[in-house]
Coordinates of C-alpha atoms in Angstrom, one line a residue:
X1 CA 3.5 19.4 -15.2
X2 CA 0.1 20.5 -14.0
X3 CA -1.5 19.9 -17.4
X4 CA 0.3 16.7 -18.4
X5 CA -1.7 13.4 -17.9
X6 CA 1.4 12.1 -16.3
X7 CA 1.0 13.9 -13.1
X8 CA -0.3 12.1 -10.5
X9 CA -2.4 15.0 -8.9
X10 CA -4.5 15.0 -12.0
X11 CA -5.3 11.3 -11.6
X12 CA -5.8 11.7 -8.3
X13 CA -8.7 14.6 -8.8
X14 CA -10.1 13.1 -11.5
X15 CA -10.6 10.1 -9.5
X16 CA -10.9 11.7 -5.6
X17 CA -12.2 15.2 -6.2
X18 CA -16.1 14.5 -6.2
X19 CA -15.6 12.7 -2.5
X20 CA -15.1 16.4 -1.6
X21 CA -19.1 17.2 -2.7
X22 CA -19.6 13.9 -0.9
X23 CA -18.6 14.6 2.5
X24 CA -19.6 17.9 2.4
X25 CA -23.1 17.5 4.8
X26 CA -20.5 14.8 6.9
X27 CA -18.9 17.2 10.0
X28 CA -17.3 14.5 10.8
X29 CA -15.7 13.7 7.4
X30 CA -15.0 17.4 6.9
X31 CA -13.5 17.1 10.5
X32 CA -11.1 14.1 9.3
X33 CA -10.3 15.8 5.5
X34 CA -9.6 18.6 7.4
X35 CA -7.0 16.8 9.7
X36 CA -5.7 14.5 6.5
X37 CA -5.0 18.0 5.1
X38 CA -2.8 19.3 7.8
X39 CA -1.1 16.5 8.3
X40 CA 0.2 16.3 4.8
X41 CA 0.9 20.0 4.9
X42 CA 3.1 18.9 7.5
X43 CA 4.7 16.3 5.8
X44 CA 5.5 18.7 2.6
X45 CA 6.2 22.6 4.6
X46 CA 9.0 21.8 6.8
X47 CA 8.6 23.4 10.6
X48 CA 12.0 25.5 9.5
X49 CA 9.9 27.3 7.5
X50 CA 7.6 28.4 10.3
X51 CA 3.6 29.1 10.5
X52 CA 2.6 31.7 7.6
X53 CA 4.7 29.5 4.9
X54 CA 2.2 26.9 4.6
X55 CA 2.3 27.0 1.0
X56 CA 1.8 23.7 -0.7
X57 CA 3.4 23.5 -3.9
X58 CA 2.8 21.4 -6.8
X59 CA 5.6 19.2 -7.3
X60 CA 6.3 18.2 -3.4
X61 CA 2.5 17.2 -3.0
X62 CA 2.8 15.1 -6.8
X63 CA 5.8 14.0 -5.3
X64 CA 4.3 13.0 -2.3
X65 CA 1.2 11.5 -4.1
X66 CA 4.0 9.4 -6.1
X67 CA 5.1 8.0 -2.4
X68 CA 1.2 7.0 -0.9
X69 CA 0.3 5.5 -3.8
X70 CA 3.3 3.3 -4.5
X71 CA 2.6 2.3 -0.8
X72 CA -0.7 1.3 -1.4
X73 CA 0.4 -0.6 -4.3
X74 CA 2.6 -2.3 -1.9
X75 CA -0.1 -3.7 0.8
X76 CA -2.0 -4.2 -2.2
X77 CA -5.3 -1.4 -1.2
X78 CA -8.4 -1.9 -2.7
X79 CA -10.5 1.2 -2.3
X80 CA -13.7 0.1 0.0
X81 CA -17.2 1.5 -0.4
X82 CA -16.7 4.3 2.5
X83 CA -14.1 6.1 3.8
X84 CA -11.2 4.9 5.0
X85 CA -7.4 6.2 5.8
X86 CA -6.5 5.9 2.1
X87 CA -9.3 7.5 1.2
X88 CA -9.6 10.4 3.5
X89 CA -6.2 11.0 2.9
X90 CA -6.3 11.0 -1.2
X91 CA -9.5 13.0 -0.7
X92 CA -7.8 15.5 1.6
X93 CA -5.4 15.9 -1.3
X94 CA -7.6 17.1 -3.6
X95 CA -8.7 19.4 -0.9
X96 CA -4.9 20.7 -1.3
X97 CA -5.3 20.7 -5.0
X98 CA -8.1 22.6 -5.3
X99 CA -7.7 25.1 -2.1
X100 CA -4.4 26.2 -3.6
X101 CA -5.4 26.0 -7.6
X102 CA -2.7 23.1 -8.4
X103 CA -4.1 22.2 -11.1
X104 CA -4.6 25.5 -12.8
X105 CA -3.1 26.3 -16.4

């Protein structure tokens, strides 16, 4: 799955991932990334689990990628010039991707 163009992570890096250089010099932005991040952690690692499992897994985040995206569709998103929710969030993502080698053969 990780290689295949199908996935929606890969479109999602190839797309999101240089926003991470971007807001690099941004505390604020890393700030906001950083909370994007958690919160989808906490969407995907369920509390049962408890503290130390915070390991994000490849199909649950393309799974929940699948889910945002299908709801941005829906209110019909365009992505704006800065940074909004959408596009914290998606960048956050790829903060997942890459900070727990999703994408890696």
């Amino acid at each position: 799955m990780n290689d295949s163009p199908d996935c929606p992570l890969v479109g999602v890096a190839a797309t999101y991932m240089p926003r991470l250089s971007e807001i690099s010099f941004e505390p604020g932005l890393v700030a906001a990334v950083d909370q994007h991040a958690a919160a989808v952690c906490d969407a995907l690692v369920p509390a049962q689990r408890g503290p130390r499992a915070r390991t994000v897994r490849r199909e649950e985040l393309a799974d929940y990628v699948l889910g945002f995206t299908d709801w941005l569709t829906e209110v019909e998103w365009t992505e704006p010039a800065g940074h909004d929710f959408a596009t914290l969030r998606l960048t956050a993502v790829c903060w997942l991707i890459r900070e727990h080698d999703l994408l890696a053969a």
